[in-house]
Coordinates of C-alpha atoms in Angstrom, one line a residue:
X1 CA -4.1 -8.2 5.3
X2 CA -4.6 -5.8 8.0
X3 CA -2.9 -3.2 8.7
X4 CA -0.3 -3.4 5.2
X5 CA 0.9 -0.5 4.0
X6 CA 0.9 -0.8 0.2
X7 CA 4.8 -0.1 -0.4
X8 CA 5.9 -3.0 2.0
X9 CA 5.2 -5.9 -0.8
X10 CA 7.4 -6.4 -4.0
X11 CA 4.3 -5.8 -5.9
X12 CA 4.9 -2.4 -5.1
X13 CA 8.5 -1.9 -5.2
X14 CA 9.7 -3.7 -2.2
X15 CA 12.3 -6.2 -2.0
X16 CA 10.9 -9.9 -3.1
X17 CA 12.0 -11.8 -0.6
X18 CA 9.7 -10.4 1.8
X19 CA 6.5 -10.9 -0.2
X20 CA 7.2 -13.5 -2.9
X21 CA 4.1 -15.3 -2.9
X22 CA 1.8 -12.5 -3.0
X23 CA 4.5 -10.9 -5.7
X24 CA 4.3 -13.8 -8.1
X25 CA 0.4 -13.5 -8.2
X26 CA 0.7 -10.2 -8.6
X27 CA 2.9 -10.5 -11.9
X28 CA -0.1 -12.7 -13.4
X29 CA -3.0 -10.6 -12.2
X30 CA -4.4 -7.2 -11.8
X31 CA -2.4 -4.6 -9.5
X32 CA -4.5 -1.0 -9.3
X33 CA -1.4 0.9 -7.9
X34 CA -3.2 3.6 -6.2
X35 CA -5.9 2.2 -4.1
X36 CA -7.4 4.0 -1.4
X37 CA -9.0 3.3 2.1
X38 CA -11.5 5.7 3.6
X39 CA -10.0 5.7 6.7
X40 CA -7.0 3.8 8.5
X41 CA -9.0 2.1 11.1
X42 CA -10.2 -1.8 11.1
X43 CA -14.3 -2.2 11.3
X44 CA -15.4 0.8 9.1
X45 CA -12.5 0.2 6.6
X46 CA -13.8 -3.3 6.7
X47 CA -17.3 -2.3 6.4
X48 CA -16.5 -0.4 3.2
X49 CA -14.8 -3.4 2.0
X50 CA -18.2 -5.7 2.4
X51 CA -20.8 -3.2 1.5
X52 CA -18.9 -0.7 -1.5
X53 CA -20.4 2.1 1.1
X54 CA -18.0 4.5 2.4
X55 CA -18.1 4.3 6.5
X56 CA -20.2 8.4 7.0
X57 CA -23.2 6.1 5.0
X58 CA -22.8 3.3 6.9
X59 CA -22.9 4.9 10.4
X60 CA -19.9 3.1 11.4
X61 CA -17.1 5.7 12.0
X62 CA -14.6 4.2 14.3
X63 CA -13.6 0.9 15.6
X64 CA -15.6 1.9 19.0
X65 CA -19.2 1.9 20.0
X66 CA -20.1 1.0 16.5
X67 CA -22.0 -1.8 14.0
X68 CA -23.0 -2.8 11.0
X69 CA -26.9 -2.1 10.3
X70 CA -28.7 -5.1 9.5
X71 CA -30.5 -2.8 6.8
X72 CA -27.1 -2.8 4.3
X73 CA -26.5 -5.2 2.3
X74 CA -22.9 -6.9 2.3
X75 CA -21.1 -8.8 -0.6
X76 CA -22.1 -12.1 1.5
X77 CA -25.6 -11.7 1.4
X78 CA -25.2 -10.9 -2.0
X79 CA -23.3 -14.3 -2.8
X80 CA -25.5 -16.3 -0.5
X81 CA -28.8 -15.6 -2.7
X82 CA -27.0 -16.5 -5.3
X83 CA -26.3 -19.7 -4.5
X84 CA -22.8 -19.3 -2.6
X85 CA -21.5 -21.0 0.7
X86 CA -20.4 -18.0 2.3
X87 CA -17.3 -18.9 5.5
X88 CA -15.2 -15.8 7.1
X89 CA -12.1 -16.6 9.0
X90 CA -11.0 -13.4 11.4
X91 CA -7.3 -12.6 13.0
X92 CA -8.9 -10.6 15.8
X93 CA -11.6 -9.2 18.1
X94 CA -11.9 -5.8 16.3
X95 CA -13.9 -8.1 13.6
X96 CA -16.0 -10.0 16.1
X97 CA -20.0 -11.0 14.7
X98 CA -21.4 -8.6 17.4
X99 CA -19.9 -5.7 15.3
X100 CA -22.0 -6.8 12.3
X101 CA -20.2 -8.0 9.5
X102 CA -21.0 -11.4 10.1
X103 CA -24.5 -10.4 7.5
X104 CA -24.9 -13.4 5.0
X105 CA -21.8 -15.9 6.7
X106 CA -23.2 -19.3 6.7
X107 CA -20.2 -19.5 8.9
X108 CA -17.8 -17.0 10.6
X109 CA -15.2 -17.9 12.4
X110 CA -14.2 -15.0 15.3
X111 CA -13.1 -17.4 18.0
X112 CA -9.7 -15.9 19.1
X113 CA -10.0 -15.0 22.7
X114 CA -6.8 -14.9 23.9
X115 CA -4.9 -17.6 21.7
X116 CA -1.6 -15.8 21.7
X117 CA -1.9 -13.3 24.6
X118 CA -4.2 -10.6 23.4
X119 CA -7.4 -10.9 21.2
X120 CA -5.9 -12.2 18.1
X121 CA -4.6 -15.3 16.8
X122 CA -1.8 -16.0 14.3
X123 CA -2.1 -16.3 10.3
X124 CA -1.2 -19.9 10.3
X125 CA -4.3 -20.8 13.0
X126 CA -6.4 -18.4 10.4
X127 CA -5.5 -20.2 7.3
X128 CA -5.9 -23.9 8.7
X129 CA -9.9 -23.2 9.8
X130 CA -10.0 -21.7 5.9
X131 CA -8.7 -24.5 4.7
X132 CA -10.4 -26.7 6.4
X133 CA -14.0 -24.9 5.5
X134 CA -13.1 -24.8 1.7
X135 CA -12.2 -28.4 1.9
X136 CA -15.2 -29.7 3.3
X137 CA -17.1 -27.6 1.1
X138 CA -14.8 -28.0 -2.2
X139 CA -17.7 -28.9 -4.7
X140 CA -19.5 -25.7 -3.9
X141 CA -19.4 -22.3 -5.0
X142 CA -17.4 -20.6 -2.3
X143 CA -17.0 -17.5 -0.9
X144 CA -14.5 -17.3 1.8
X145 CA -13.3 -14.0 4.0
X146 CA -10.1 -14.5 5.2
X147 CA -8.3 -11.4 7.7
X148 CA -4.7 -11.6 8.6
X149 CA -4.5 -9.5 11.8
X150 CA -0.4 -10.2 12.2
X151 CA 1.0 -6.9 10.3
X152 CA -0.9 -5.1 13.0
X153 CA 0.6 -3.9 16.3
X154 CA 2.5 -5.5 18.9
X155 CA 5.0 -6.9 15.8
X156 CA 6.0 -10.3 16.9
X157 CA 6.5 -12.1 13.7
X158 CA 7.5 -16.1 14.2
X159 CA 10.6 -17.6 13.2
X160 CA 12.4 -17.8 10.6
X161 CA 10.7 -14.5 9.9
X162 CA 11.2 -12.5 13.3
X163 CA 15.1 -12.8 12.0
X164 CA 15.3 -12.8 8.2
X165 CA 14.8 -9.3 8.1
X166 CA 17.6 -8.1 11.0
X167 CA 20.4 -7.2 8.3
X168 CA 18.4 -6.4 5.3
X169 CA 16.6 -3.9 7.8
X170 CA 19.8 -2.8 10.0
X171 CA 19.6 0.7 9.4
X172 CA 15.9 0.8 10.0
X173 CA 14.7 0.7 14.0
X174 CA 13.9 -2.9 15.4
X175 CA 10.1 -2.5 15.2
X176 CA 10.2 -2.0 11.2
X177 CA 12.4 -5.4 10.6
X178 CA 9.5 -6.8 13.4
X179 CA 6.7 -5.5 11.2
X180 CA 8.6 -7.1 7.6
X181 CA 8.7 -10.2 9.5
X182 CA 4.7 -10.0 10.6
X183 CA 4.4 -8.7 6.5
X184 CA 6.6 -11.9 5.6
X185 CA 5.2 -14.3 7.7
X186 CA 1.3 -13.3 6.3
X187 CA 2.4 -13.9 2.3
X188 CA 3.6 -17.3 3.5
X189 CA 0.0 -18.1 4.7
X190 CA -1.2 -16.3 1.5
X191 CA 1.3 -18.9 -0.1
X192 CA -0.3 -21.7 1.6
X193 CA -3.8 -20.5 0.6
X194 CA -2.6 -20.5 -3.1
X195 CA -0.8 -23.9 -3.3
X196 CA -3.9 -25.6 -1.6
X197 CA -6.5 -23.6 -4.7
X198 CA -4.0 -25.1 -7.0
X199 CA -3.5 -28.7 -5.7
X200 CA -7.3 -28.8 -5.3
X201 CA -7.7 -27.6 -9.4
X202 CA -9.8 -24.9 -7.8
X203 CA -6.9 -21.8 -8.7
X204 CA -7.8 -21.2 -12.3
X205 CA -11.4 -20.9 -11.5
X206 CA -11.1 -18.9 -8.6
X207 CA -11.3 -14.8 -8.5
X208 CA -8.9 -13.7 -6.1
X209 CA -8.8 -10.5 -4.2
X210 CA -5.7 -9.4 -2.1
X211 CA -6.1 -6.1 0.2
X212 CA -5.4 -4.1 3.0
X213 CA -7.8 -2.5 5.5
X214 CA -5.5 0.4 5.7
X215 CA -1.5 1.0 6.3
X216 CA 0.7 1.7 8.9
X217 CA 2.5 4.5 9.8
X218 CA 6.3 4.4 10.8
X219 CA 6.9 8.3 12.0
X220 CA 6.0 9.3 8.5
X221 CA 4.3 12.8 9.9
X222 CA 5.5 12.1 13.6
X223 CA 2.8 9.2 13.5
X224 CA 3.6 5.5 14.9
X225 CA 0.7 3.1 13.7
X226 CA -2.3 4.4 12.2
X227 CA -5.5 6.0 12.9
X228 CA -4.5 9.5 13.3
X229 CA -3.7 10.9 10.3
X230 CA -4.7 10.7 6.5
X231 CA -1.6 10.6 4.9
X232 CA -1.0 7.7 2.1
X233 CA 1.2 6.1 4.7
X234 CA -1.8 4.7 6.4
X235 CA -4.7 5.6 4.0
X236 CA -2.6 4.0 0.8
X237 CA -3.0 -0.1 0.2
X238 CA -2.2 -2.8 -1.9
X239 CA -5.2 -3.8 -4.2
X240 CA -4.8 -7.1 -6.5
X241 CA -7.0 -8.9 -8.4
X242 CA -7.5 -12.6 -10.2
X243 CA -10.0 -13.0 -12.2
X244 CA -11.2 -15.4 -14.6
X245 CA -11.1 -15.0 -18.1
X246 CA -9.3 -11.9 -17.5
X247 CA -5.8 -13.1 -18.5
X248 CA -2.2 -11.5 -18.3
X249 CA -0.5 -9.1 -16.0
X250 CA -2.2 -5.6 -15.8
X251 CA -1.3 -2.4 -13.9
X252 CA -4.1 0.0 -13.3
X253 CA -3.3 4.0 -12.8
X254 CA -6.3 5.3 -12.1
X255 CA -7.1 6.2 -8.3
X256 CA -9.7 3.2 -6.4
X257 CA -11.4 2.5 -3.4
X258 CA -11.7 -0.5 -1.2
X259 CA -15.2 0.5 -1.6
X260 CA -15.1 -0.7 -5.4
X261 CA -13.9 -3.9 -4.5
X262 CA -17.7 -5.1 -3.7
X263 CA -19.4 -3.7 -6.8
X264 CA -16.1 -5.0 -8.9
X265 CA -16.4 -8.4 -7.8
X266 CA -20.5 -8.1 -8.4
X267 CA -19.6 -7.1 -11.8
X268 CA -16.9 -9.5 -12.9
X269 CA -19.2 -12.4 -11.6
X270 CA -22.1 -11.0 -13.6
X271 CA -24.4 -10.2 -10.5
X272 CA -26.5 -7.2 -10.0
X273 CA -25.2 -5.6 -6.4
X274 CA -28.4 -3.5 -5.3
X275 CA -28.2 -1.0 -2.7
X276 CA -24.5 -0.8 -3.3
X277 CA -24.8 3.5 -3.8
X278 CA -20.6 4.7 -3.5
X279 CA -18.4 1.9 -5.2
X280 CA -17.4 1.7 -8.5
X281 CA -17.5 -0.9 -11.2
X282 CA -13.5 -1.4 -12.4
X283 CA -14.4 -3.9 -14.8
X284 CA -13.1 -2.5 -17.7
X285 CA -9.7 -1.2 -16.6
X286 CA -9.3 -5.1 -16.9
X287 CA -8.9 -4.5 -20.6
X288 CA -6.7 -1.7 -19.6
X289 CA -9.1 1.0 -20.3
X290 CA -7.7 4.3 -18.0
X291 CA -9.6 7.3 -16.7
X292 CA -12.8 5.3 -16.4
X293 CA -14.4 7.9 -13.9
X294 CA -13.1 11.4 -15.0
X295 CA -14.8 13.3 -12.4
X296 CA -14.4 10.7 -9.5
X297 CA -13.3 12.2 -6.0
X298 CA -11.9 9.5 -3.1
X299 CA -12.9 10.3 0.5
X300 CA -11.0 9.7 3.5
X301 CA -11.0 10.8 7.0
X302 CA -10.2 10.9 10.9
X303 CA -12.0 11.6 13.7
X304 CA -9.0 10.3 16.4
X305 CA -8.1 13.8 16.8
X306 CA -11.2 15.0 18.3
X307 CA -11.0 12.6 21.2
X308 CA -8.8 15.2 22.3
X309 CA -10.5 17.9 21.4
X310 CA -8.9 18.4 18.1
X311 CA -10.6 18.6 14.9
X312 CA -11.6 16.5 12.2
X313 CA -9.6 15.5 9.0
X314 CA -11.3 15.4 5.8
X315 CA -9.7 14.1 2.3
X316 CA -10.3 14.5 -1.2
X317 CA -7.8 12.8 -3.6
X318 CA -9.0 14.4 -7.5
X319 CA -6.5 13.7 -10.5
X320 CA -2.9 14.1 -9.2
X321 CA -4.2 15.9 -6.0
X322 CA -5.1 15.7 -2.6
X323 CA -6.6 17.9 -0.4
X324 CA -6.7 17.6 3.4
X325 CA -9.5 19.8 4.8
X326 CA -8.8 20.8 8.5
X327 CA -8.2 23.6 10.8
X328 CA -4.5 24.7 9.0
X329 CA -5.4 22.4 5.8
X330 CA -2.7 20.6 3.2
X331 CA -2.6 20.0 -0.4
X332 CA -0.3 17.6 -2.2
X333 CA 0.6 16.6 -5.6
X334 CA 0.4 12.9 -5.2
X335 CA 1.7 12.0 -8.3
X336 CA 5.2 13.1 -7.6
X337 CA 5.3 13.9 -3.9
X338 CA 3.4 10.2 -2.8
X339 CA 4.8 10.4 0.9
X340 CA 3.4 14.1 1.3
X341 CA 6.6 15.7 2.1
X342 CA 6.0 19.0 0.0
X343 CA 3.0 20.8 1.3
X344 CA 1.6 23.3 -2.0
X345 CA -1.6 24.5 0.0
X346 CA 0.5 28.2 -0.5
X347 CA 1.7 27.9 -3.6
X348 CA -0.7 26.6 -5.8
X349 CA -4.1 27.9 -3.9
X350 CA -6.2 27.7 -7.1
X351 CA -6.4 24.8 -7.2
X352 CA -8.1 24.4 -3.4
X353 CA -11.8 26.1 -4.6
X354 CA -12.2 22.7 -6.7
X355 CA -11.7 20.0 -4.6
X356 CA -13.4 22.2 -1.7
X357 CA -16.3 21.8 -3.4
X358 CA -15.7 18.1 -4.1
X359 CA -15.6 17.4 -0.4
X360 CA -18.5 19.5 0.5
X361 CA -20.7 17.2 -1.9
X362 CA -19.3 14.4 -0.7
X363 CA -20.2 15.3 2.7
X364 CA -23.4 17.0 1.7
X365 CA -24.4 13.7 0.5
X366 CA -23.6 11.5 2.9
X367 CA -25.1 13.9 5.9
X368 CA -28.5 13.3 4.2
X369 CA -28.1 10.0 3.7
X370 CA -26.1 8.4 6.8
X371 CA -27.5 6.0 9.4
X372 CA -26.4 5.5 12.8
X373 CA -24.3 2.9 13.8
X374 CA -23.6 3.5 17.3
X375 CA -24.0 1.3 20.0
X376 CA -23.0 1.1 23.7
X377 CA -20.7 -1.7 24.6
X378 CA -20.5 -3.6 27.7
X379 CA -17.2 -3.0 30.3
X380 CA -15.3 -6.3 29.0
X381 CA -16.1 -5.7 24.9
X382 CA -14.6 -2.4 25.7
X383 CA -11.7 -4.1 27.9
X384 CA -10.7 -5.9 24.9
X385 CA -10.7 -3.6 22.5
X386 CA -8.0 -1.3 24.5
X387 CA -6.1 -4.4 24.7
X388 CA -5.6 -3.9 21.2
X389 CA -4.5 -0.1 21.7
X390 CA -7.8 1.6 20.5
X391 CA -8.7 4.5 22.3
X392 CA -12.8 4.4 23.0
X393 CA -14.8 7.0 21.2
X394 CA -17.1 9.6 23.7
X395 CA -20.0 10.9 21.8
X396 CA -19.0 14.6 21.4
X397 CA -16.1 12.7 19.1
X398 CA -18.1 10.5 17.5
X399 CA -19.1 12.6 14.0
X400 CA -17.0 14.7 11.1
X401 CA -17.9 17.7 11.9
X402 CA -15.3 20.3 10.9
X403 CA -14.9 22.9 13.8
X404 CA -12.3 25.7 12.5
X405 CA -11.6 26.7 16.5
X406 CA -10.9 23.6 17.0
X407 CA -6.7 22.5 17.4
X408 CA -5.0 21.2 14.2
X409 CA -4.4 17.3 14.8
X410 CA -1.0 18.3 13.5
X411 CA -0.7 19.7 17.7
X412 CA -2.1 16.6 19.0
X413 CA 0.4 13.6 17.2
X414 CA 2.8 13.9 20.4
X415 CA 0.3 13.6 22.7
X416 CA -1.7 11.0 20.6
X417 CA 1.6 8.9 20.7
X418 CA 2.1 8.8 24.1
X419 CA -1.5 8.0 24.9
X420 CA -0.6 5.5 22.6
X421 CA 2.5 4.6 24.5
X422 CA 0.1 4.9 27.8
X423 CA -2.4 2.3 26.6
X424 CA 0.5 -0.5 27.3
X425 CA -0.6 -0.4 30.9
X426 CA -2.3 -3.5 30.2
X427 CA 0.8 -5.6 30.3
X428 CA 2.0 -5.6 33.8
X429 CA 5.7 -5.3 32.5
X430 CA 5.0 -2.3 30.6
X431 CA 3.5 -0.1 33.1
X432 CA 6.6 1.9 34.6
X433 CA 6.5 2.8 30.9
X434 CA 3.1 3.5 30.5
X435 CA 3.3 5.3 33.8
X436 CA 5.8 7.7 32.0
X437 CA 3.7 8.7 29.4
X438 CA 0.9 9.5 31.5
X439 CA 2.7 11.8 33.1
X440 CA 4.0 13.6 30.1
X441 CA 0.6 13.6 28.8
X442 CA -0.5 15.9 31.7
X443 CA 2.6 17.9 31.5
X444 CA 1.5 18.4 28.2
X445 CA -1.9 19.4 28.1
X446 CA -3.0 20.0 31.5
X447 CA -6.1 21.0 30.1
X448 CA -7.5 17.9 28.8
X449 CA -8.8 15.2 31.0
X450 CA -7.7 11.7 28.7
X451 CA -3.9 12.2 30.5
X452 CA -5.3 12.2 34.0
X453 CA -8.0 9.0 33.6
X454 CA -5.2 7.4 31.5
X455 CA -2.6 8.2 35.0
X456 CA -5.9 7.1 37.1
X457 CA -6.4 3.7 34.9
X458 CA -2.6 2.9 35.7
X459 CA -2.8 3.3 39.1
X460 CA -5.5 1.1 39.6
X461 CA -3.9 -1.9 37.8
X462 CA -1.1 -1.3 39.5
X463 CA -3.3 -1.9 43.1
X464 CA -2.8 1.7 43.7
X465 CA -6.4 3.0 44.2
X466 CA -6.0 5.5 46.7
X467 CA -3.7 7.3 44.6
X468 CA -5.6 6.8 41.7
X469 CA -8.7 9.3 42.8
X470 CA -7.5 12.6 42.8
X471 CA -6.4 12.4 39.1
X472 CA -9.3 10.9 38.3
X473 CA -11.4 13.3 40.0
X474 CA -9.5 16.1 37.9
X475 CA -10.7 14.2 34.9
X476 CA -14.0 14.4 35.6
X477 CA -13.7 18.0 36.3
X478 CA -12.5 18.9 32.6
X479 CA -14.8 16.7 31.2
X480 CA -17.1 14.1 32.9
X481 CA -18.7 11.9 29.3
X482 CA -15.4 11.4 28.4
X483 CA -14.2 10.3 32.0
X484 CA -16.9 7.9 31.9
X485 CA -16.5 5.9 28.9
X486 CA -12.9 5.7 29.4
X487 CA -13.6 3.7 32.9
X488 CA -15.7 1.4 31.3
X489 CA -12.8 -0.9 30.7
X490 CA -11.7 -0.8 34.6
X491 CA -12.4 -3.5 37.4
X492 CA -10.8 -3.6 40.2
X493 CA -7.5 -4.8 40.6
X494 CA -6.5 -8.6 40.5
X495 CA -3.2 -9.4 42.3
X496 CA -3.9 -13.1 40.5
X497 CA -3.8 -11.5 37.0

């Protein structure tokens, strides 16, 4: 489930009604209540999912001029050599095969240009081709990827689930009843997955894993979506398992990964999963064994901050802790304080020198061991990934190195947001809007050049060239790499659409 924050299903305290599918799995099955994502953005956090490799290993840091190696090894090719038919079924263009995680798919579905406006296509379309797949192979053993893309930005949930939500939801703004709706509407695919495992006899056989690539943000920290920051808003997800022979309903405490999901499956199936070198085998808190990895440290991070010259964010979540390492850094007690409201970096600085030193190996290890992922795309791949809203990556942002000069991200959310706002410029009714924020973005920051090729990329999809060059030869002035990979995505204008 993209982009599914792990307190929006009933699993996790939220109303039923909006998740009951996915809840009454959950009350038969495995729930690890504090699962963690390395980072809140869609290919590496899916990457880490596949491999059990965090994304600095994997050279895959943003959703942007990045793939998978050929050289890891993903839970698919693992399955395949051992006898598996191996289908994946994607909700969107950010998980197209030319980013790599198509490694070990005898099949893998990623046709969805333009099915319902943009490069995505609803969870209903999704769950048919997966049904379809399983069904033709149904005497096999399977292994099937299915991503829901609908919790993910624009919200536009079908009915009855765009308006099942207004009056539950009527103090809350429109866009969260829109995003319970797109939550809603993806457990009743879910639902329709489950009914067809059970009408086929294949349910009871069948492990099971329900996930999130990362959450979503709803001004939690000033942030709208995700990306930006490392708070458990966006970084927290659901995590639910079925396995077989593993009866009974069981709630797991201790802090996870999504990179333990590949080495956890590996394990419950009885399969060795070389090369995997970060996840971690949860097999025994099945049998409600706790603490399983006393001195385990989860990693998380952001670069989206340095794409306006901003620094890193670096995470370390030990015991009831968490530790955000940056230029004015954060600790919180996560145990008591889980939306990060009460910020003990003053008051309790003993306990910083620990999970300093956490990080730094964490970091240390992965700098000696990384590969590089990056790749250059071509003007239309890059096109239709800022449909989406993702902001490209330049190559002075594209690493974790922590610069303390550098400005806090906490001084960059408002203008992240309205970049964010900015990026709407690709639907022709939303640029007097877009328009607007580009022009607060250079009141701003008048210093950094993303406000003036974002006012310049406008322009020129309004037809308005000529007034398009002067700010876009002020961007190239403050900085002429990043000019240039954000016009990639132009052409000229098309009165014809």
């Amino acid at each position: 489930m993209d982009t599914t924050r792990w307190d929006v299903l009933s699993s996790y305290g939220a109303p039923e009604v909006q998740s009951p599918n996915i809840g009454a799995f959950a009350r038969e099955n495995i729930v690890f209540e504090n699962c963690y994502a390395p980072v809140a953005v869609t290919l590496p956090s899916h990457a880490t999912m596949l491999t059990g490799m965090i994304p600095p290993q994997l050279g895959v840091l943003d959703n942007n001029h990045y793939v998978l190696a050929s050289n890891h090894v993903t839970l698919a090719e693992i399955l395949k050599e051992q006898g598996f038919q191996t289908g994946a079924f994607v909700g969107s263009f950010i998980l197209d095969s030319m980013f790599g995680l198509d490694q070990g798919f005898d099949v893998y579905n990623d046709d969805v240009t333009g099915e319902i406006g943009i490069p995505e296509r609803r969870g209903d379309e999704t769950t048919a081709r997966a049904l379809e797949w399983l069904e033709h192979n149904r005497d096999q053993k399977n292994f099937v990827f299915i991503h829901y893309f609908d919790p993910h930005a624009p919200y536009d949930p079908p009915e009855p689930f765009a308006s099942r939500f207004k009056e539950l939801y009527r103090e809350y703004p429109e866009f969260v009843q829109d995003y319970v709706g797109e939550i809603a509407f993806t457990d009743h695919c879910i639902g329709q997955l489950i009914t067809r495992l059970k009408e086929r006899g294949l349910y009871d056989k069948s492990l099971i894993c329900i996930t999130a690539d990362h959450g979503e943000s709803h001004e939690e920290h000033g942030e709208f979506s995700h990306g930006f920051f490392i708070y458990n808003s966006t970084i927290k997800v659901p995590l639910i398992l079925k396995v077989p022979g593993y009866g009974g309903h069981i709630r797991v405490r201790d802090s996870v990964g999504l990179v333990d999901i590949t080495p956890t499956i590996c394990a419950a199936l009885g399969i060795e999963s070389t090369g995997i070198s970060s996840g971690r085998d949860l097999t025994d808190s099945f049998y409600g064994r706790e603490n399983l990895y006393s001195d385990r440290a989860i990693f998380s991070y952001s670069i989206e901050a340095k794409k306006y010259g901003g620094n890193s964010l670096l995470s370390v979540i030990f015991g009831e802790y968490k530790y955000i390492h940056t230029t004015r850094s954060e600790l919180y007690n996560i145990s008591n304080d889980i939306y990060e409201r009460i910020n003990l970096i003053d008051l309790e600085p003993n306990r910083v020198p620990q999970l300093r030193e956490k990080l730094r190996n964490i970091v240390d290890d992965f700098a000696t061991n990384a590969t590089n992922g990056r790749i250059e795309l071509d003007a239309e791949t890059a096109r239709r990934l800022e449909r989406l809203g993702y902001v490209g990556t330049t190559e002075s942002a594209a690493n974790l190195e922590f610069d303390p000069s550098a400005s806090d991200p906490k001084d960059l959310i408002d203008y992240h947001d309205l970049n964010s706002i900015a990026l709407a410029y690709v639907w022709p009714d939303s640029q007097a809007k877009a328009l607007s924020a580009a022009e607060s973005m250079i009141e701003m920051r008048p210093d950094l050049f993303n406000g003036y090729v974002m006012m310049g990329k406008i322009l020129i999809s309004m037809g308005r060239a000529d007034d398009a060059a002067p700010f876009l030869a002020r961007a190239a002035e403050l900085d002429p790499e990043g000019t240039r990979a954000q016009l990639q995505t132009e052409r000229p204008h098309d009165p014809a659409g």
